[in-house]
mmCIF file of C-alpha atoms in Angstrom:
data_model
loop_
_atom_site.group_PDB
_atom_site.id
_atom_site.type_symbol
_atom_site.label_atom_id
_atom_site.label_comp_id
_atom_site.label_asym_id
_atom_site.label_seq_id
_atom_site.Cartn_x
_atom_site.Cartn_y
_atom_site.Cartn_z
ATOM 1 C CA MET A 1 14.016 9.487 -38.634
ATOM 2 C CA SER A 2 16.484 6.593 -38.791
ATOM 3 C CA GLU A 3 16.441 3.854 -36.165
ATOM 4 C CA GLU A 4 19.946 4.863 -35.006
ATOM 5 C CA LEU A 5 18.840 8.478 -34.493
ATOM 6 C CA THR A 6 15.726 7.358 -32.603
ATOM 7 C CA ASP A 7 17.804 5.203 -30.241
ATOM 8 C CA TRP A 8 20.253 8.086 -29.684
ATOM 9 C CA ALA A 9 17.396 10.493 -28.791
ATOM 10 C CA ALA A 10 15.830 7.983 -26.397
ATOM 11 C CA GLU A 11 19.154 7.437 -24.640
ATOM 12 C CA LYS A 12 19.680 11.173 -24.183
ATOM 13 C CA ALA A 13 16.140 11.581 -22.814
ATOM 14 C CA ASN A 14 16.715 8.810 -20.289
ATOM 15 C CA ASP A 15 20.000 10.396 -19.219
ATOM 16 C CA ALA A 16 18.229 13.701 -18.638
ATOM 17 C CA LEU A 17 15.491 12.066 -16.590
ATOM 18 C CA GLU A 18 18.076 10.289 -14.435
ATOM 19 C CA VAL A 19 19.809 13.608 -13.732
ATOM 20 C CA VAL A 20 16.550 15.334 -12.796
ATOM 21 C CA GLY A 21 15.323 12.348 -10.780
ATOM 22 C CA GLY A 22 18.624 12.093 -8.968
ATOM 23 C CA GLY A 23 18.441 15.756 -8.060
ATOM 24 C CA VAL A 24 14.934 15.366 -6.660
ATOM 25 C CA GLN A 25 15.934 12.322 -4.638
ATOM 26 C CA GLU A 26 19.005 14.107 -3.336
ATOM 27 C CA ALA A 27 16.835 17.017 -2.196
ATOM 28 C CA ILE A 28 14.446 14.619 -0.442
ATOM 29 C CA ASP A 29 17.364 12.898 1.294
ATOM 30 C CA ASP A 30 18.749 16.255 2.394
ATOM 31 C CA LEU A 31 15.409 17.215 3.934
ATOM 32 C CA LYS A 32 15.168 13.887 5.759
ATOM 33 C CA ASN A 33 18.678 14.128 7.156
ATOM 34 C CA ALA A 34 18.379 17.775 8.183
ATOM 35 C CA GLU A 35 18.402 18.583 11.880
ATOM 36 C CA TYR A 36 15.045 19.426 13.429
ATOM 37 C CA GLN A 37 15.368 22.583 15.516
ATOM 38 C CA ASP A 38 13.992 23.252 19.019
ATOM 39 C CA GLY A 39 13.256 19.594 19.867
ATOM 40 C CA PRO A 40 13.678 18.269 23.420
ATOM 41 C CA PHE A 41 16.683 16.149 22.416
ATOM 42 C CA GLU A 42 19.349 16.121 19.717
ATOM 43 C CA ASN A 43 19.399 13.779 16.724
ATOM 44 C CA ASN A 44 21.664 11.192 18.315
ATOM 45 C CA LEU A 45 21.150 8.081 20.444
ATOM 46 C CA GLU A 46 22.890 9.403 23.532
ATOM 47 C CA SER A 47 20.728 12.517 23.755
ATOM 48 C CA ALA A 48 17.494 10.674 22.910
ATOM 49 C CA ARG A 49 18.216 7.889 25.413
ATOM 50 C CA ALA A 50 18.937 10.324 28.221
ATOM 51 C CA TYR A 51 15.743 12.256 27.507
ATOM 52 C CA LEU A 52 13.534 9.144 27.419
ATOM 53 C CA LEU A 53 14.994 7.688 30.637
ATOM 54 C CA ALA A 54 14.549 11.009 32.427
ATOM 55 C CA GLN A 55 10.933 11.129 31.254
ATOM 56 C CA LEU A 56 10.267 7.624 32.568
ATOM 57 C CA GLN A 57 11.824 8.385 35.937
ATOM 58 C CA GLU A 58 9.658 11.479 36.270
ATOM 59 C CA LYS A 59 6.561 9.547 35.207
ATOM 60 C CA TYR A 60 6.935 6.569 37.567
ATOM 61 C CA GLY A 61 9.346 7.787 40.233
ATOM 62 C CA ILE A 62 11.847 4.970 39.616
ATOM 63 C CA GLU A 63 15.019 4.654 37.563
ATOM 64 C CA PHE A 64 14.906 2.792 34.227
ATOM 65 C CA ILE A 65 17.609 1.384 31.949
ATOM 66 C CA VAL A 66 17.635 0.339 28.293
ATOM 67 C CA VAL A 67 17.590 -3.479 28.139
ATOM 68 C CA GLY A 68 16.897 -4.245 24.482
ATOM 69 C CA ASP A 69 16.935 -2.916 20.952
ATOM 70 C CA GLU A 70 16.900 0.831 20.436
ATOM 71 C CA ASP A 71 16.264 2.789 17.267
ATOM 72 C CA LEU A 72 16.473 6.460 16.287
ATOM 73 C CA GLU A 73 14.650 7.372 13.086
ATOM 74 C CA ASN A 74 15.092 10.886 11.716
ATOM 75 C CA TYR A 75 12.020 12.122 9.838
ATOM 76 C CA GLY A 76 13.696 15.319 8.723
ATOM 77 C CA LEU A 77 13.567 19.046 9.059
ATOM 78 C CA PHE A 78 9.847 19.298 9.835
ATOM 79 C CA ALA A 79 8.946 16.070 11.676
ATOM 80 C CA GLY A 80 12.132 15.480 13.644
ATOM 81 C CA ALA A 81 13.386 12.232 15.137
ATOM 82 C CA THR A 82 11.620 9.406 16.971
ATOM 83 C CA TYR A 83 13.441 7.180 19.461
ATOM 84 C CA THR A 84 12.161 3.755 20.544
ATOM 85 C CA CYS A 85 13.709 1.167 22.853
ATOM 86 C CA ASP A 86 13.025 -1.641 25.317
ATOM 87 C CA VAL A 87 13.396 -0.515 28.928
ATOM 88 C CA ALA A 88 12.949 -1.901 32.440
ATOM 89 C CA PRO A 89 13.330 -0.589 35.989
ATOM 90 C CA ILE A 90 16.929 -0.860 37.137
ATOM 91 C CA ASN A 91 15.779 -2.912 40.142
ATOM 92 C CA ALA A 92 13.349 -5.118 38.150
ATOM 93 C CA PRO A 93 15.022 -5.933 34.801
ATOM 94 C CA GLU A 94 12.405 -8.601 34.048
ATOM 95 C CA GLN A 95 9.674 -5.925 33.762
ATOM 96 C CA VAL A 96 10.398 -5.014 30.153
ATOM 97 C CA THR A 97 8.302 -2.602 28.123
ATOM 98 C CA THR A 98 8.699 -0.677 24.883
ATOM 99 C CA ALA A 99 8.904 3.113 25.130
ATOM 100 C CA LEU A 100 9.137 5.936 22.622
ATOM 101 C CA VAL A 101 9.572 9.689 22.413
ATOM 102 C CA SER A 102 9.852 12.080 19.490
ATOM 103 C CA GLN A 103 11.021 15.609 18.864
ATOM 104 C CA THR A 104 7.527 16.655 17.768
ATOM 105 C CA MET A 105 4.281 14.748 18.421
ATOM 106 C CA TYR A 106 5.353 12.495 21.301
ATOM 107 C CA GLN A 107 7.542 14.646 23.495
ATOM 108 C CA ASP A 108 5.909 12.983 26.536
ATOM 109 C CA VAL A 109 7.169 9.410 26.742
ATOM 110 C CA ARG A 110 4.725 6.717 25.606
ATOM 111 C CA ASP A 111 5.051 3.245 27.108
ATOM 112 C CA GLY A 112 3.174 0.223 28.422
ATOM 113 C CA TYR A 113 4.864 -0.162 31.792
ATOM 114 C CA ALA A 114 1.553 0.158 33.706
ATOM 115 C CA VAL A 115 0.668 -3.459 32.927
ATOM 116 C CA TYR A 116 3.009 -4.461 35.758
ATOM 117 C CA PHE A 117 0.790 -2.679 38.307
ATOM 118 C CA PHE A 118 -2.150 -4.924 37.392
ATOM 119 C CA LYS A 119 -0.627 -8.001 35.744
ATOM 120 C CA GLU A 120 -1.183 -10.633 38.438
ATOM 121 C CA GLU A 121 -4.688 -9.469 39.326
ATOM 122 C CA ALA A 122 -5.823 -9.268 35.700
ATOM 123 C CA GLU A 123 -4.342 -12.595 34.608
ATOM 124 C CA ALA A 124 -5.486 -14.695 37.596
ATOM 125 C CA PRO A 125 -9.181 -15.112 36.578
ATOM 126 C CA VAL A 126 -8.149 -16.104 33.051
ATOM 127 C CA LEU A 127 -5.784 -18.758 34.410
ATOM 128 C CA GLU A 128 -8.487 -20.045 36.740
ATOM 129 C CA LEU A 129 -10.858 -20.481 33.797
ATOM 130 C CA CYS A 130 -8.236 -22.334 31.755
ATOM 131 C CA GLU A 131 -7.606 -24.716 34.642
ATOM 132 C CA THR A 132 -11.276 -25.772 34.645
ATOM 133 C CA LYS A 133 -11.029 -26.981 31.030
ATOM 134 C CA ASP A 134 -9.547 -30.454 30.627
ATOM 135 C CA TYR A 135 -9.044 -29.918 26.892
ATOM 136 C CA VAL A 136 -6.653 -27.000 27.522
ATOM 137 C CA ILE A 137 -3.319 -28.757 27.941
ATOM 138 C CA ASP A 138 -1.322 -25.516 28.234
ATOM 139 C CA GLN A 139 -1.833 -21.773 28.070
ATOM 140 C CA ARG A 140 0.128 -18.533 27.767
ATOM 141 C CA ILE A 141 -1.414 -15.498 29.431
ATOM 142 C CA SER A 142 -0.170 -11.923 29.350
ATOM 143 C CA LEU A 143 -1.719 -8.543 30.093
ATOM 144 C CA GLU A 144 -1.047 -6.156 27.206
ATOM 145 C CA MET A 145 -1.756 -2.479 26.595
ATOM 146 C CA PRO A 146 -1.132 0.139 23.916
ATOM 147 C CA GLU A 147 1.684 2.578 24.574
ATOM 148 C CA THR A 148 0.370 5.710 26.279
ATOM 149 C CA ALA A 149 1.597 8.991 27.701
ATOM 150 C CA ARG A 150 -0.872 8.675 30.595
ATOM 151 C CA ALA A 151 0.771 8.067 33.962
ATOM 152 C CA TRP A 152 -1.191 5.143 35.388
ATOM 153 C CA THR A 153 -0.596 4.130 39.023
ATOM 154 C CA ALA A 154 -1.611 1.119 41.061
ATOM 155 C CA GLU A 155 -4.049 3.355 42.943
ATOM 156 C CA ASP A 156 -6.120 3.774 39.772
ATOM 157 C CA GLY A 157 -7.454 0.242 40.306
ATOM 158 C CA LEU A 158 -7.822 -2.704 37.948
ATOM 159 C CA GLU A 159 -11.399 -2.002 36.846
ATOM 160 C CA ARG A 160 -10.637 1.544 35.749
ATOM 161 C CA PHE A 161 -7.399 0.485 34.093
ATOM 162 C CA LEU A 162 -9.074 -2.243 32.039
ATOM 163 C CA SER A 163 -11.968 -0.040 30.976
ATOM 164 C CA GLU A 164 -10.017 3.103 30.053
ATOM 165 C CA SER A 165 -6.501 2.108 28.976
ATOM 166 C CA GLY A 166 -7.242 -0.162 26.031
ATOM 167 C CA ALA A 167 -5.584 -3.035 27.901
ATOM 168 C CA TYR A 168 -6.496 -6.646 27.166
ATOM 169 C CA VAL A 169 -5.364 -10.117 28.144
ATOM 170 C CA LYS A 170 -3.642 -12.095 25.413
ATOM 171 C CA LEU A 171 -4.482 -15.768 25.835
ATOM 172 C CA VAL A 172 -2.985 -18.583 23.757
ATOM 173 C CA LEU A 173 -4.642 -21.958 24.332
ATOM 174 C CA ARG A 174 -2.869 -25.201 23.454
ATOM 175 C CA PHE A 175 -4.980 -28.206 22.443
ATOM 176 C CA THR A 176 -3.949 -31.835 21.952
ATOM 177 C CA ASP A 177 -2.485 -32.435 18.493
ATOM 178 C CA ASP A 178 -3.967 -34.593 15.730
ATOM 179 C CA LEU A 179 -7.641 -34.288 16.632
ATOM 180 C CA ASP A 180 -10.381 -33.656 14.047
ATOM 181 C CA THR A 181 -11.620 -30.141 13.336
ATOM 182 C CA GLU A 182 -15.053 -30.882 14.785
ATOM 183 C CA THR A 183 -13.485 -31.622 18.159
ATOM 184 C CA TYR A 184 -11.414 -28.437 18.108
ATOM 185 C CA ALA A 185 -14.547 -26.478 17.180
ATOM 186 C CA GLU A 186 -16.420 -27.967 20.135
ATOM 187 C CA TYR A 187 -13.567 -27.024 22.460
ATOM 188 C CA LEU A 188 -13.619 -23.422 21.245
ATOM 189 C CA TYR A 189 -17.404 -23.235 21.390
ATOM 190 C CA ASP A 190 -17.355 -24.354 25.005
ATOM 191 C CA PHE A 191 -14.576 -21.925 25.896
ATOM 192 C CA LEU A 192 -16.278 -18.977 24.208
ATOM 193 C CA ASN A 193 -19.447 -19.748 26.169
ATOM 194 C CA SER A 194 -17.464 -19.666 29.427
ATOM 195 C CA ILE A 195 -15.797 -16.255 29.256
ATOM 196 C CA ASP A 196 -18.721 -13.926 29.900
ATOM 197 C CA HIS A 197 -17.839 -13.604 33.608
ATOM 198 C CA LEU A 198 -14.338 -12.314 32.826
ATOM 199 C CA GLU A 199 -13.855 -8.602 33.407
ATOM 200 C CA CYS A 200 -11.301 -7.957 30.697
ATOM 201 C CA ASN A 201 -11.132 -7.965 26.927
ATOM 202 C CA LEU A 202 -9.351 -10.926 25.359
ATOM 203 C CA LEU A 203 -7.142 -11.528 22.393
ATOM 204 C CA LEU A 204 -7.866 -15.241 22.114
ATOM 205 C CA GLN A 205 -5.699 -17.593 20.101
ATOM 206 C CA ALA A 206 -5.636 -21.380 19.980
ATOM 207 C CA LYS A 207 -2.938 -23.738 18.719
ATOM 208 C CA ALA A 208 -2.746 -27.389 17.751
ATOM 209 C CA ASN A 209 -0.183 -29.221 15.635
ATOM 210 C CA LYS A 210 2.050 -26.147 16.047
ATOM 211 C CA ILE A 211 -0.434 -24.093 13.998
ATOM 212 C CA TYR A 212 -2.772 -21.314 15.074
ATOM 213 C CA ILE A 213 -6.331 -22.512 14.477
ATOM 214 C CA PHE A 214 -8.163 -19.531 15.984
ATOM 215 C CA HIS A 215 -7.437 -15.824 16.427
ATOM 216 C CA GLU A 216 -9.989 -13.206 17.486
ATOM 217 C CA GLU A 217 -10.301 -10.070 19.599
ATOM 218 C CA LEU A 218 -13.171 -10.494 22.069
ATOM 219 C CA ASN A 219 -14.618 -7.279 23.481
ATOM 220 C CA ILE A 220 -16.061 -8.698 26.687
ATOM 221 C CA LEU A 221 -16.353 -5.355 28.494
ATOM 222 C CA ASN A 222 -18.755 -4.009 25.867
ATOM 223 C CA GLY A 223 -21.176 -6.910 25.789
ATOM 224 C CA PHE A 224 -19.609 -9.987 24.193
ATOM 225 C CA ASP A 225 -22.269 -12.351 22.798
ATOM 226 C CA ALA A 226 -21.182 -15.984 22.522
ATOM 227 C CA SER A 227 -24.440 -16.892 20.750
ATOM 228 C CA THR A 228 -23.005 -15.434 17.540
ATOM 229 C CA TYR A 229 -20.747 -18.501 17.317
ATOM 230 C CA THR A 230 -21.770 -21.983 16.205
ATOM 231 C CA VAL A 231 -19.738 -25.170 16.137
ATOM 232 C CA GLU A 232 -20.103 -25.315 12.376
ATOM 233 C CA ASP A 233 -18.825 -21.752 11.885
ATOM 234 C CA LEU A 234 -15.885 -22.444 14.169
ATOM 235 C CA ARG A 235 -15.095 -25.670 12.320
ATOM 236 C CA GLN A 236 -14.973 -23.806 9.004
ATOM 237 C CA GLU A 237 -12.742 -21.124 10.509
ATOM 238 C CA ILE A 238 -10.375 -23.759 11.863
ATOM 239 C CA GLU A 239 -10.216 -25.445 8.467
ATOM 240 C CA GLU A 240 -9.265 -22.123 6.878
ATOM 241 C CA PHE A 241 -6.398 -21.722 9.332
ATOM 242 C CA LEU A 242 -5.260 -25.304 8.730
ATOM 243 C CA SER A 243 -5.408 -24.841 4.962
ATOM 244 C CA MET A 244 -2.833 -22.078 5.271
ATOM 245 C CA GLY A 245 -0.736 -24.707 6.915
ATOM 246 C CA ALA A 246 2.323 -22.757 8.060
ATOM 247 C CA PRO A 247 3.514 -23.865 11.510
ATOM 248 C CA GLN A 248 4.026 -20.980 13.944
#
């Protein structure tokens, strides 16, 4: 077979594959864009927004509004659409949480608004600990939780909320810049050996020189053991973070 004939055959084969492949992709796109039937809201923002806000009002007994980004993703004929947005109570716009609903799996709204029932009480002991440490020059503390369909109330109590909801306190410590890694390791070692009295799980981060030098989830409620840490291990971990070097 001549080289010209070989090239012609290859070109025709590629053209055929493109036609077939295009048809398959078109079919996939059609399935994705098809309307899911019998869902609790239609495949448009207005319908999804109204449904989610009504769900939140029923769940908490107060009126919510959308205060941030919103997104409607259609997963097609079989999975339906999922709507996510940032919301807050109309009378407390600073209490922002993310919420989502879907036409299939998550027809009951999932959100993290319950942190505001327990925020001050949960964060106070963590702040008190930070204020006893001279090497902590600043801190950011926030109670976080995974989105849930469960309707938590303030009457559930902090202890039950922390033990059953998956909630944790995110704590970012700020240390003085331009110290040696041994000193930072000693700071972290001391802090880790001071948290056993806290009654919440921690996501602990530490920063110096505008870089995160430590990041770990600490499961205090299930028996955190500070003896697993040594100054040397912490120093090596800090050096690994610093070697990555990207300010954050």
